[in-house]
Amino acid sequence: METKKYVYLFNEGNANMKNLLGGKGANLAEMMNLGIPVPEGFTLSTEACTKYYEDDKKLSEEAITQTYEALAKVEKVTGKKFGSVDNPLLVSVRSGARVSMPGMMDTILNLGLNDETVEGLNKLTNNERFAYDSYRRFIQMFSDVVMGIEKRKFEDILDEVKALKGAKFDNELTSSDLKEVVNKYKALYKMEMEKDFPQDPKEQLLEAVTAVFRSWDNPRAIVYRRLNDIPREWGTAVNVQSMVFGNMGETSGTGVAFTRNPATGENLIFGEYLINAQGEDVVAGIRTPHPISRLEQDLPQCYKQFMEISEKLEKHYKDMQDMEFTIEQGKLYFLQTRNGKRTAQAALKIAVDLVEEGLITKEEAILKVDPKQLDSLLHPSFDQKELENTEVIAKGLPASPGAACGKVYFTAETAKDHHEQGEKVILVRLETSPEDIEGMVAAEGILTARGGMTSHAAVVARGMGTCCIAGCADLKIDEEAKTFKLSGKLYKEGDYISLDGSTGNVYGQAIKTTENEIGGHFKAFMVWADEIRKLKVRTNADTPRDAEHAVKFGAEGIGLCRTEHMFFDEERIPAVREMIVSKTELQRRKALDKLLPMQREDFIGIYEAMEDRPVTIRLLDPPLHEFLPQVDEDIRDLAEEMELNFEELKATVESLHEFNPMMGHRGCRLPVSYPEIAEMQTRAVIEAAIDVKKRKGYNIVPEIMIPLVGEVKELKFVKNIVVTIAEEVIAKEGIDLKYLVGTMIEIPRAALTADEIAKEAEFFSFGTNDLTQMTFGFSRDDAGKFLEDYYDNKIYEFDPFQKLDQTGVGKLVKMAAELGKQTRPDIHLGICGEHGGDPSSIEFCHNVGLDYVSCSPYRVPVARLAAAQAQVKNYRK
Ligand code: PEP
Ligand code: MG
């Protein structure tokens, strides 16, 4: 059997081998091919990582053998030898996944040093101080990064020796001081690990490689992967590279540089370096690095070569590069290059500039901006300096992006009142319900203890563009006392906190926020995205205000108007409640008559905001008990208000109680029992459309959507009510009005029988919130509580309420789309669940042939870009 290749010398790879060699490894290989000076080395592939996990976290024999073979080749080329006292080879060991990934083990330098080779290094460089400084750094890094011994313990030793010798800075320590440090470090290692510090360089190397593979699965890496759609199966590669030293005197140095400014995108080299230093000194911030332009004076030859290479790299990769370099005694080496991380503003400017410079096409430019990054342009953000110095007191789900700072209030009412008095408020609730809407509107940010990414708080906050952190499990609220405790501190009503809805971080004090500006590049760039994409982008909006916002962000229609949100308005809720507590159809109709004009006004406002764009309006969906108070005190108040008997009202509330309301009397099941509700809503939809058509001349084609259908006869029953009323109104008004009747596909049975359903439905809209809930059998409001355990045990990697589960739920979507088209080839297909704003789910929707995605207003630009990227990646006619 042929042995599998797990190890590649740098000269065996190229930039196209990222999947196998990781980004860093592939780029090192590519630089070597380009003739750029790169220290020799090799890469253990991502397949070696996968194999390590397959083999129960053990490095395979093949990988070990091949590592030693590669090492021998590097020794040959460099003329140095691993473990040699005369001419020791030292290496760095660095992780490198397909995409750069914080959270994993990063770098170990100077590997190969031991009590003997350190003397070899001393002789070779004639610099004892340098040799022992390198050794003590290596022991610290190896102990901390590979073995997990706390870094602080080493720093304490160093501080101790410094104090003893009266040295202020590290570089004031003499070689004999450093020898002392080395001895103390080794003693600490022995105490912690109950064995000596490994002296065999090969053992050091295998330990370090294993540590990189292990770090692929540490908790920070897992969280990062979940937030950035990186599958676990990719694995990471490991790069082993011979060391070059930037700390060998005044003609040596090390630095990092970007070919353009990563904060603004300005086309000017941007970088820093330190003379006589190793990489970590630049990062640690102990000495202040010089701007790269100073290198022209310090080492003009190196500067010239550096500038030539960086230009070559940018042209070659057709993107802004982030490079690391080291100069060893006047000779320049590149240690890394990659497409640099950048702010959203910079990303847009660079993409547009590169097209204008003729370096890339518009299609290529579209792929250079991360859609999720656009979020940060549309929302306020924190002052970075302040943020860095502020402690995170808790973490929840990053439910709606943005930065918010304000005083804490625990009820919607108090939040609203204090907002009206001019305060900035943060609404803190166990969970929110539709009754909290006014408090949510007033709040800068919303923090809930419970609920997932499709909880009420999350969905509504995203819709409004308000920052929200949901499911903050550590948050223990005492509603009576109006306090909560976090990180051991008690917070009272009126105390300041700050929320970062993009990370889920909660801060226990005020932090300054700044509004971001949407520059001219945004517009130019989005025009290209719109030209390219095939998917239309609609919005989920329930008010004219949200609709207007969404149109500004580029929405091409409304894909979901949740009419129940209109029923919670202070003026309407009495009539809604009157309808619910009615004993007879007649009473119910009387109450509905009161709601009709209000509902009609709602729709008029929305049609006017949307002008000629399509509008999908969904009939009432939630279970009716949501509109009634639940606790005795509130029921008593309401009974008084409605002039009803408390006992009777309580009995009504109890009769509406359901054990599992999300699977209860809701959606199309309501009009099956009470057709008059659907009648009133249809009347309002059609009358409003006729009114706006007559007054404004817009060509409005209302799309009436029937929710929670699972059986075609059920749909037919409700559709019949809708069509009867619509025809009656149209005939009475004597106007030609086209309208559509369709359904949501959000129950697995509807997806399974979509060919039947399509006989009655003129369009499908995939309600993937409910479809996910019902396919997994996970409650969308409670899953957050136990999903963490699923991540920890590697059962699921992602929250299926955020990122569509393509294997299961996606299969239903794909099948229903195909079945629907079989029956009705021109059936219009869209998605209105929260996944409609998630880039990877949008790509899926594009691939299965949906016509549009619909998402909350602030995610419309994200969706436009994601849709364009889907088209560039998967061309669709
Ligand atoms: C859905 O279920 O995906 C949907 C959009 O409806 P709602 O979230 O209102 O249940
Ligand atoms: Mg639903």
PDB file of C-alpha atoms and ligand atoms in Angstrom, residues 618 621 666 744 746 770 780, ligand 2:
ATOM      1  CA  ARG A 618     -49.063  37.041   6.673  1.00  0.00           C
ATOM      2  CA  ASP A 621     -49.888  33.565  13.501  1.00  0.00           C
ATOM      3  CA  ARG A 666     -51.889  29.052  16.032  1.00  0.00           C
ATOM      4  CA  MET A 744     -45.392  29.373   4.370  1.00  0.00           C
ATOM      5  CA  GLU A 746     -42.613  25.739   7.936  1.00  0.00           C
ATOM      6  CA  ASP A 770     -40.390  26.967  12.601  1.00  0.00           C
ATOM      7  CA  ARG A 780     -36.574  27.779  19.338  1.00  0.00           C
TER       8      ARG A 780
HETATM    9 MG    MG B   2     -43.145  30.622  11.731  1.00  0.00          MG
END
